[in-house]
Amino acid sequence: MSIIGITLGIAALGLIYWLRKEQQMDNSLHAAEVDHIHQGMNALMNDFNNYQVETDRKIAELEKQLEIKSKNQDKKMEKHLKELPFIIGKVVGQIEFAQDKINRKI
């Protein structure tokens, strides 16, 4: 009976040793996976931050261009508004002159 107990004890110790080695190997594999996941998340975070910065720059540049174009359009509109009375007078004068020619022929 004592031989069976000793044998079972040694087998149990061997099994515990083997399971502990297996657990250590699994732990190291999990640690490596966690490290790779951490590196991937950091890379993804950096890419996303760069994308946000780049997008913000593009938006600022487009807003600046839009403001410049808007100011140019405002200047053109003001110029046309200043010239409008002269153009209207010119057109009305041509119409009156043409009307006088038509009235002379009749």
GROMACS .gro file of C-alpha atoms in nm, residues 69-106:
model
   38
   69LYS     CA    1  -1.351   8.361  -5.211
   70SER     CA    2  -1.641   8.509  -5.017
   71LYS     CA    3  -1.455   8.837  -4.971
   72ASN     CA    4  -1.369   8.843  -5.343
   73GLN     CA    5  -1.734   8.786  -5.431
   74ASP     CA    6  -1.839   9.062  -5.192
   75LYS     CA    7  -1.591   9.302  -5.355
   76LYS     CA    8  -1.719   9.211  -5.702
   77MET     CA    9  -2.079   9.259  -5.589
   78GLU     CA   10  -1.998   9.600  -5.440
   79LYS     CA   11  -1.824   9.698  -5.763
   80HIS     CA   12  -2.127   9.593  -5.968
   81LEU     CA   13  -2.361   9.777  -5.732
   82LYS     CA   14  -2.154  10.094  -5.777
   83GLU     CA   15  -2.155  10.052  -6.157
   84LEU     CA   16  -2.523   9.957  -6.178
   85PRO     CA   17  -2.668  10.312  -6.196
   86PHE     CA   18  -2.426  10.401  -6.477
   87ILE     CA   19  -2.516  10.084  -6.670
   88ILE     CA   20  -2.889  10.145  -6.622
   89GLY     CA   21  -2.850  10.505  -6.738
   90LYS     CA   22  -2.657  10.390  -7.043
   91VAL     CA   23  -2.922  10.132  -7.136
   92VAL     CA   24  -3.207  10.377  -7.079
   93GLY     CA   25  -3.025  10.636  -7.289
   94GLN     CA   26  -2.986  10.386  -7.575
   95ILE     CA   27  -3.355  10.295  -7.550
   96GLU     CA   28  -3.456  10.664  -7.558
   97PHE     CA   29  -3.225  10.730  -7.852
   98ALA     CA   30  -3.369  10.431  -8.039
   99GLN     CA   31  -3.722  10.550  -7.955
  100ASP     CA   32  -3.644  10.893  -8.097
  101LYS     CA   33  -3.516  10.733  -8.421
  102ILE     CA   34  -3.835  10.523  -8.445
  103ASN     CA   35  -4.054  10.829  -8.386
  104ARG     CA   36  -3.870  11.031  -8.659
  105LYS     CA   37  -3.926  10.757  -8.918
  106ILE     CA   38  -4.297  10.750  -8.855
   0.00000   0.00000   0.00000
